[in-house]
PDB file of C-alpha atoms in Angstrom:
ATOM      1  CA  UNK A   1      65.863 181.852 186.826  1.00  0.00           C
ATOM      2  CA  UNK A   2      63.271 183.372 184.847  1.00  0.00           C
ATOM      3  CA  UNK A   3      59.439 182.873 186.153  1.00  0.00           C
ATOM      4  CA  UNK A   4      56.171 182.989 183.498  1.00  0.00           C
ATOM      5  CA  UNK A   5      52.820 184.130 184.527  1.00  0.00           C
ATOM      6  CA  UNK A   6      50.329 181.881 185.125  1.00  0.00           C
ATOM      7  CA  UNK A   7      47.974 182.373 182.344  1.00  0.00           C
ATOM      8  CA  UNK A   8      44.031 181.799 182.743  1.00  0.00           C
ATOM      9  CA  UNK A   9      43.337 178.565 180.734  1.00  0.00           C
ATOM     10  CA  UNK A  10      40.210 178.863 178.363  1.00  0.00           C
ATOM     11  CA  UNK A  11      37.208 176.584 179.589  1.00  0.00           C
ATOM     12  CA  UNK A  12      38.172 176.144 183.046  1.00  0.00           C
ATOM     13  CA  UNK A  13      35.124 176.285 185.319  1.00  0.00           C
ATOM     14  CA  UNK A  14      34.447 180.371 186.556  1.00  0.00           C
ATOM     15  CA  UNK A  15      32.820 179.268 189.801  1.00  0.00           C
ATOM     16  CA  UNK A  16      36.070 179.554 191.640  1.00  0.00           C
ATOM     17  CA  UNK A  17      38.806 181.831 191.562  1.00  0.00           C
ATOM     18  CA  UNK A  18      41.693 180.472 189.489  1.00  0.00           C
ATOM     19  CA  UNK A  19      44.735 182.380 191.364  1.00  0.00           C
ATOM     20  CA  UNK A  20      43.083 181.946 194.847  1.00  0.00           C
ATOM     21  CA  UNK A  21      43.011 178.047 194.442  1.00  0.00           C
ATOM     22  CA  UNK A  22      46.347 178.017 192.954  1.00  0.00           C
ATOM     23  CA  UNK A  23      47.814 179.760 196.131  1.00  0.00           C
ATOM     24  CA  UNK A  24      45.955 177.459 198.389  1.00  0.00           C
ATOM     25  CA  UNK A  25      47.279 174.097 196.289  1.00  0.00           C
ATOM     26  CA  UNK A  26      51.262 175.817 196.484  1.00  0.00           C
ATOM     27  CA  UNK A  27      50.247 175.660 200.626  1.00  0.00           C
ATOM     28  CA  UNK A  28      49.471 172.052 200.946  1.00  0.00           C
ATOM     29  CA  UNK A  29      52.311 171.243 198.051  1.00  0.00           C
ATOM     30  CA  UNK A  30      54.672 173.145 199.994  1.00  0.00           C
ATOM     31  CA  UNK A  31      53.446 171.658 203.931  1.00  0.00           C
ATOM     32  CA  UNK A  32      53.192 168.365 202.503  1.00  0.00           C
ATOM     33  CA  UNK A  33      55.416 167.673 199.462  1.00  0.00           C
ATOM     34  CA  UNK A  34      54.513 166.461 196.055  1.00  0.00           C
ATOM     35  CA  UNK A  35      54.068 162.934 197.159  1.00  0.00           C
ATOM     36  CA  UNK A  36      52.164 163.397 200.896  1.00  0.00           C
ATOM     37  CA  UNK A  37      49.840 166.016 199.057  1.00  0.00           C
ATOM     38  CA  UNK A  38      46.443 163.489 198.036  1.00  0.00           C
ATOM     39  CA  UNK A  39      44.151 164.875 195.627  1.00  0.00           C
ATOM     40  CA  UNK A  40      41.423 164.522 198.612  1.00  0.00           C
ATOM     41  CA  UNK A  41      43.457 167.091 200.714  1.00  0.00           C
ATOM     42  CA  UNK A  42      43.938 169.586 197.506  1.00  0.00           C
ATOM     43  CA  UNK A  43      40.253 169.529 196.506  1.00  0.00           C
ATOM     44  CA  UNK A  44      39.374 170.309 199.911  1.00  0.00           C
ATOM     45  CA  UNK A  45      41.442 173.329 200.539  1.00  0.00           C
ATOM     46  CA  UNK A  46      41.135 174.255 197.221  1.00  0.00           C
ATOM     47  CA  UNK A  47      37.076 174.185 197.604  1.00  0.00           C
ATOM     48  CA  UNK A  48      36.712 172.872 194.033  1.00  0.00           C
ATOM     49  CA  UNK A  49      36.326 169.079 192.857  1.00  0.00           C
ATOM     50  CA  UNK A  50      38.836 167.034 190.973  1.00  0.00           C
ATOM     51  CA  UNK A  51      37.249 167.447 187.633  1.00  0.00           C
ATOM     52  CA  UNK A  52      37.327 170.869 188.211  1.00  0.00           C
ATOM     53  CA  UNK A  53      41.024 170.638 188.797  1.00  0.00           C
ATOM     54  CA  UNK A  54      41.802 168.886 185.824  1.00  0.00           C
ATOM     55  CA  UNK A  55      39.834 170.757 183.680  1.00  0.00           C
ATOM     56  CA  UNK A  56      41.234 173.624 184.815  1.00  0.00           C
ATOM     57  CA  UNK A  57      45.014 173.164 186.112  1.00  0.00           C
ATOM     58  CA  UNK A  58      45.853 169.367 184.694  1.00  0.00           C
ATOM     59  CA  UNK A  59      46.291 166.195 186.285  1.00  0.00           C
ATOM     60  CA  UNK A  60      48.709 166.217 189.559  1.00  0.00           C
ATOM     61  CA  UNK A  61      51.718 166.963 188.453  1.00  0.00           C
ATOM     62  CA  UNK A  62      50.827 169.904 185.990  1.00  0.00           C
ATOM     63  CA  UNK A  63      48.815 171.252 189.070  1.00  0.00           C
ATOM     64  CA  UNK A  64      52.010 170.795 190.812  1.00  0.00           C
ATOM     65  CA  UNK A  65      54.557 172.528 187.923  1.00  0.00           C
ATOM     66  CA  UNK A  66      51.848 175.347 188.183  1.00  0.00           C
ATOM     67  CA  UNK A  67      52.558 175.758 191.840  1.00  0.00           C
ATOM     68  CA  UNK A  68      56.185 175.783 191.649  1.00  0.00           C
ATOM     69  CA  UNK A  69      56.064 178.439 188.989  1.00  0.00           C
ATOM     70  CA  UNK A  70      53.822 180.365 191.376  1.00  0.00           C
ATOM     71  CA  UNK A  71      56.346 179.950 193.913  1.00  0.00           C
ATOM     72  CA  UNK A  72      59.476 181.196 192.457  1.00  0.00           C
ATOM     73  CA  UNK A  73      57.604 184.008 190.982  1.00  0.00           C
ATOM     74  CA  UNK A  74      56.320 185.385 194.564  1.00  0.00           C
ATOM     75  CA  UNK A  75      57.774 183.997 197.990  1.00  0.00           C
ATOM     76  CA  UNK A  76      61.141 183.153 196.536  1.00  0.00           C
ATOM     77  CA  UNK A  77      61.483 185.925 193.910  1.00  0.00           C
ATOM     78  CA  UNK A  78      64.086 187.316 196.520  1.00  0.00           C
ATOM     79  CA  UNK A  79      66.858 184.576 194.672  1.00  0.00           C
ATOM     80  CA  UNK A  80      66.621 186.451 191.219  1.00  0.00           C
ATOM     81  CA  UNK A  81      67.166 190.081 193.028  1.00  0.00           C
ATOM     82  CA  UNK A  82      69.947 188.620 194.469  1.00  0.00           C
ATOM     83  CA  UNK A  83      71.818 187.870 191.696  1.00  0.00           C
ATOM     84  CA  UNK A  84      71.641 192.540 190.967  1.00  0.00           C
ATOM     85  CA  UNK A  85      74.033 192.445 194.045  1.00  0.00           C
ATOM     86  CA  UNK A  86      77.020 194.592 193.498  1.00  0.00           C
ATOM     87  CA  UNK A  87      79.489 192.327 194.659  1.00  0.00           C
ATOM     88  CA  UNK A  88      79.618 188.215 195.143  1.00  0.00           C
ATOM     89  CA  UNK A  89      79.914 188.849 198.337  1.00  0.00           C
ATOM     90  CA  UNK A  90      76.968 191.112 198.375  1.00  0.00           C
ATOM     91  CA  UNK A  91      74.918 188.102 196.225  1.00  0.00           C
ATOM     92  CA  UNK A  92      75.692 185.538 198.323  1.00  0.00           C
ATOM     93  CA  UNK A  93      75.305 187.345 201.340  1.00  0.00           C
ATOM     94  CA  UNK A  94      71.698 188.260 200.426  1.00  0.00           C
ATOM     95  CA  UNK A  95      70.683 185.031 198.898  1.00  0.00           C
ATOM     96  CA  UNK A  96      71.591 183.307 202.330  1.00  0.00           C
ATOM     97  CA  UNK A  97      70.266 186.233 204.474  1.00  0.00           C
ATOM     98  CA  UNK A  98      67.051 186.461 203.093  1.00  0.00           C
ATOM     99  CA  UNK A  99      66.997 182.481 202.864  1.00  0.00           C
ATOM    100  CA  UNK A 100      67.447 182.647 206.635  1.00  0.00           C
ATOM    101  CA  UNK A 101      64.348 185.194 207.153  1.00  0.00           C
ATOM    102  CA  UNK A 102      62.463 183.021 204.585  1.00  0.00           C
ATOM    103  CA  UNK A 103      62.704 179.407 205.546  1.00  0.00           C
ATOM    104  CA  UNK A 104      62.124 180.339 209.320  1.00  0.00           C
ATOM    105  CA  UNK A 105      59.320 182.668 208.830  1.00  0.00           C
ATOM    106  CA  UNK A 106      56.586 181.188 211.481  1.00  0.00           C
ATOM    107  CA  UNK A 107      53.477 182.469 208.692  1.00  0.00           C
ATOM    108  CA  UNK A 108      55.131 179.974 206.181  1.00  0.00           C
ATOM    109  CA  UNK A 109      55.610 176.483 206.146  1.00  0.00           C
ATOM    110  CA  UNK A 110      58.756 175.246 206.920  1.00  0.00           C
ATOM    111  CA  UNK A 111      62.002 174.608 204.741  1.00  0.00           C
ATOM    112  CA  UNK A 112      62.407 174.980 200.894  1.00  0.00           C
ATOM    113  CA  UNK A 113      59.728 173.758 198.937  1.00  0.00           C
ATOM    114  CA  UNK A 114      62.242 173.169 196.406  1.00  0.00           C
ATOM    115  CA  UNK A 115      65.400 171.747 198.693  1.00  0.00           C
ATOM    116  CA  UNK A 116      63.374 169.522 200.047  1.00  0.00           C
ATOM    117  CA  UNK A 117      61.276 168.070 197.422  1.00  0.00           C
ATOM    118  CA  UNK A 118      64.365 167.653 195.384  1.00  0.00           C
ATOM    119  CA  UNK A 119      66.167 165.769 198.678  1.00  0.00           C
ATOM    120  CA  UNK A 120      62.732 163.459 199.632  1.00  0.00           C
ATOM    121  CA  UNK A 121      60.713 162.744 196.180  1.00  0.00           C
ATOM    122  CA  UNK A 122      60.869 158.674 195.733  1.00  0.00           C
ATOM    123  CA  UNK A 123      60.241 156.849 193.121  1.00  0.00           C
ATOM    124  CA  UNK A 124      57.491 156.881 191.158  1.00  0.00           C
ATOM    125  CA  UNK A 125      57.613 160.450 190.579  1.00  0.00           C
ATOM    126  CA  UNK A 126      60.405 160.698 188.014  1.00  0.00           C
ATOM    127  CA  UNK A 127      58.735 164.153 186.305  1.00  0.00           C
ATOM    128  CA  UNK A 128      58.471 165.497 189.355  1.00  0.00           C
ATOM    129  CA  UNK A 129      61.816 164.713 190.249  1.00  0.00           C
ATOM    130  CA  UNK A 130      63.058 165.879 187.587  1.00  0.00           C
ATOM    131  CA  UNK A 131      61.536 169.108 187.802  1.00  0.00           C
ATOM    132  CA  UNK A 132      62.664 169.910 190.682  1.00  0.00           C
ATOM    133  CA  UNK A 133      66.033 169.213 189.931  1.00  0.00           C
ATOM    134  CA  UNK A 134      65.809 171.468 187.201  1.00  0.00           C
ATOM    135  CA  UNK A 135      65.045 174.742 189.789  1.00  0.00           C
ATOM    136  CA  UNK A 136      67.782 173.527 191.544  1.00  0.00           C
ATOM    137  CA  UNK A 137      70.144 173.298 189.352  1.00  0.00           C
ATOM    138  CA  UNK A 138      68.703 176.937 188.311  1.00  0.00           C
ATOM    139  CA  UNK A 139      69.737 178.616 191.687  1.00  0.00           C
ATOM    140  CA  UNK A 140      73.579 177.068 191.543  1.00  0.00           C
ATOM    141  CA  UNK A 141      73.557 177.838 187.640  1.00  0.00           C
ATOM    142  CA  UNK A 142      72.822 181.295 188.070  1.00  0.00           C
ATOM    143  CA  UNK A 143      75.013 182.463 190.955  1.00  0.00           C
ATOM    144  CA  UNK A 144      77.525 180.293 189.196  1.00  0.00           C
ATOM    145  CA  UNK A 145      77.532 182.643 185.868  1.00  0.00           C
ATOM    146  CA  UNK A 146      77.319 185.427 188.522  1.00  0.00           C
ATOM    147  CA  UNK A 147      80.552 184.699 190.293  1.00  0.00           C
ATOM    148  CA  UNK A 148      81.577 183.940 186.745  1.00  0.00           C
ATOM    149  CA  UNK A 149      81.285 188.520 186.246  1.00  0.00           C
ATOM    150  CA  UNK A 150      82.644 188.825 189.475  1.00  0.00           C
ATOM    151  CA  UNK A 151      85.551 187.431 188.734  1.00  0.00           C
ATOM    152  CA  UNK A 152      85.750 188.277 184.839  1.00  0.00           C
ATOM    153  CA  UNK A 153      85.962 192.019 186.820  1.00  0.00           C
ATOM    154  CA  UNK A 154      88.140 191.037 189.731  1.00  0.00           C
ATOM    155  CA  UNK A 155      85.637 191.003 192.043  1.00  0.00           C
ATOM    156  CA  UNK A 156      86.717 187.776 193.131  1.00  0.00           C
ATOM    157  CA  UNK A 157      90.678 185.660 192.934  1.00  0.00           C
ATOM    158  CA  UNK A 158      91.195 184.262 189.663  1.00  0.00           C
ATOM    159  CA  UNK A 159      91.976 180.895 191.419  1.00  0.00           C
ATOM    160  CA  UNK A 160      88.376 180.873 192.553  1.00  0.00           C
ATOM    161  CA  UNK A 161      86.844 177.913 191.458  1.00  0.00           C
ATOM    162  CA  UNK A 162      82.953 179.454 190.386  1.00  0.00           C
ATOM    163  CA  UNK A 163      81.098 176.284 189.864  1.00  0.00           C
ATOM    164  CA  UNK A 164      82.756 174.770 193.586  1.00  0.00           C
ATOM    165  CA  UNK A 165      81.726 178.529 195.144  1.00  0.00           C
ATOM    166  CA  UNK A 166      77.840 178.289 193.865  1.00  0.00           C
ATOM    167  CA  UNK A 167      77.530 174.528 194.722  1.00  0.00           C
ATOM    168  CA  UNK A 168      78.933 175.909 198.641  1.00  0.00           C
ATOM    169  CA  UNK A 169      76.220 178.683 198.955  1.00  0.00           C
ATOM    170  CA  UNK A 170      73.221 176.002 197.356  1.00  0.00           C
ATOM    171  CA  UNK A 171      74.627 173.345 200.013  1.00  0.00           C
ATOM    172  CA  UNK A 172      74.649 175.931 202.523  1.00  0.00           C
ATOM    173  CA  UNK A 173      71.268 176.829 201.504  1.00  0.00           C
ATOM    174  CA  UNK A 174      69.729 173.133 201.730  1.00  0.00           C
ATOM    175  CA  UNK A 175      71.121 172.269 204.820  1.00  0.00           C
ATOM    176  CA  UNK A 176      69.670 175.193 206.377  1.00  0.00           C
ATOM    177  CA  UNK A 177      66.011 174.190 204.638  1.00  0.00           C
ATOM    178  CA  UNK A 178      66.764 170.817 206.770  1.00  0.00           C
ATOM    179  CA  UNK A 179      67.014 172.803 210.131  1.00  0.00           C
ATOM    180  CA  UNK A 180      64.219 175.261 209.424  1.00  0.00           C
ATOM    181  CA  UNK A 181      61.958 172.420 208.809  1.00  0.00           C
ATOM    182  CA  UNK A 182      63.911 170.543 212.740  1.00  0.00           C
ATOM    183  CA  UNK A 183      62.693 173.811 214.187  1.00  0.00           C
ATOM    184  CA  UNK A 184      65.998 176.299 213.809  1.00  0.00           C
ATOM    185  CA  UNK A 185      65.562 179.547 214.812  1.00  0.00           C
ATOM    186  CA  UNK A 186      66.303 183.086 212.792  1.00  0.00           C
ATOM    187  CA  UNK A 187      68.985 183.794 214.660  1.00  0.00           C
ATOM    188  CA  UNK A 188      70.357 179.829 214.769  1.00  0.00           C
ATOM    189  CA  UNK A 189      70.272 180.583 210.440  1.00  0.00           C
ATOM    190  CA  UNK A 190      71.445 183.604 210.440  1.00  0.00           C
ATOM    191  CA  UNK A 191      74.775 182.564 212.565  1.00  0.00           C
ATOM    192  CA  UNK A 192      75.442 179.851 209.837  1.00  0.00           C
ATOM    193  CA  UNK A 193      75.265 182.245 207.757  1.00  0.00           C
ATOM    194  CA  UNK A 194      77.414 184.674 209.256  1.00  0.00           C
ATOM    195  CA  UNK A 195      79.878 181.714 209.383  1.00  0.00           C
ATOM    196  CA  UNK A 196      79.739 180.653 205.885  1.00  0.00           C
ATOM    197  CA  UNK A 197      80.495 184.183 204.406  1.00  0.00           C
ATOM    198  CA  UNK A 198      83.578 184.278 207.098  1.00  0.00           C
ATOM    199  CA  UNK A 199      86.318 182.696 204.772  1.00  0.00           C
ATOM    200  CA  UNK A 200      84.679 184.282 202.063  1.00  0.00           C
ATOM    201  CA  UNK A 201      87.923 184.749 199.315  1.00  0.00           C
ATOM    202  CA  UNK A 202      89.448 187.873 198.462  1.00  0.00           C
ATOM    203  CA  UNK A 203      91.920 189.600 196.183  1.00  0.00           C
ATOM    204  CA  UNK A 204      95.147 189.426 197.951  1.00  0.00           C
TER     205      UNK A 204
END
C-alpha cells in the first residue's frame, strides 16, 4: 500500500501549476472514469493544452497512473492508517467506517475511484485495467497479512480463514462504492457497516 510522490518532471511547460492540474485531472478521472474522461474535458479543466499534457504528465493513461497515485496518497490515505489499528476488529472497523464517511461525502464525487474503475473499465483499456486491479488487490493484500498478525497473536480464531476475511471487508467495501454512487446515505453505509462487523469472529 505504499504511495510515491509525484515528482516534478524536467521540461514540462512552467506556465501552469503542475500539482494544481494534477488535482483537477484526479476530479474528472474520478467523476467520469478512465474511459468517459476525453482528453477535450481534461484540457479544459486542467486549463492547459494536450501537448502540454503530454509533455508534461504522458499520454492518457500515464496522466491517469499519476492521478491514482495522487489519490491513494491524499483522499484515501485513511486505508494505510487503518491497517496501525490495534485489533482486526479495530482495522476493519475503521477501514469500513471511514469508507462510509468517504464515499458519501457530498464535496466528493461519488463511489471509489478505484472499486469502480476496476468493476466498469471495458475493453480496450487492458493497462488500465490492469492497474487498477493491482490497487485492488493492494487493499485485500494488505488487511489480509494484517489479519495474518492478528491471528499469529490470537487476536483472531485460528480457524479464521485470513484471505476469505479480507476478500469480505473489500466486497463489503465495493458494494458500498455501488450505493454511494445510487445515492446511499451516511447513515444507510454506516448501518451496513455496523452489520458486517456484527458476526465479527472471536476467541471462544
Amino acid at each position: 500500500m505504499s504511495t510515491t510522490q509525484t515528482k516534478r518532471p524536467r521540461g514540462r511547460p512552467s506556465a501552469f501549476d503542475y500539482e494544481d492540474a494534477l488535482e483537477k485531472a484526479l476530479k474528472i478521472f474520478w467523476l467520469r472514469g478512465y474511459e468517459g474522461a476525453s482528453m477535450a474535458e481534461l484540457t479544459k479543466a486542467m486549463g492547459i493544452n494536450r501537448p502540454s499534457i503530454y509533455a508534461a504528465y504522458g499520454n492518457k493513461e500515464e496522466l491517469f497512473s499519476k492521478v491514482l497515485r495522487r489519490y491513494m496518497a491524499g483522499p484515501v490515505a485513511y486505508v494505510a492508517e487503518a491497517m496501525h489499528e490495534p485489533t482486526a476488529k479495530q482495522v476493519a472497523e475503521k477501514f469500513l467506517t471511514k469508507s462510509a464517511e468517504f464515499l458519501s461525502n457530498q464535496y466528493n464525487p461519488r463511489g471509489c475511484m478505484i472499486a469502480i474503475g476496476t468493476l466498469f473499465s471495458g475493453e480496450g483499456c487492458e493497462q488500465v485495467q490492469q492497474e487498477l486491479t493491482a490497487y485492488r488487490q493492494g487493499y485485500e493484500k494488505a488487511l489480509r497479512e494484517r489479519f495474518d498478525l492478528a491471528k499469529s497473536k490470537n487476536d483472531l480464531p485460528q480457524s479464521v480463514n485470513t484471505t476469505t476475511l479480507a476478500k469480505y471487508i473489500a466486497t463489503v467495501h465495493q458494494g458500498m462504492s455501488v450505493q454511494a454512487i445510487s445515492g446511499a446515505s451516511r447513515e444507510e453505509l454506516l448501518a451496513v457497516v455496523e452489520q458486517a462487523l456484527s458476526n465479527w469472529p472471536v476467541n471462544n
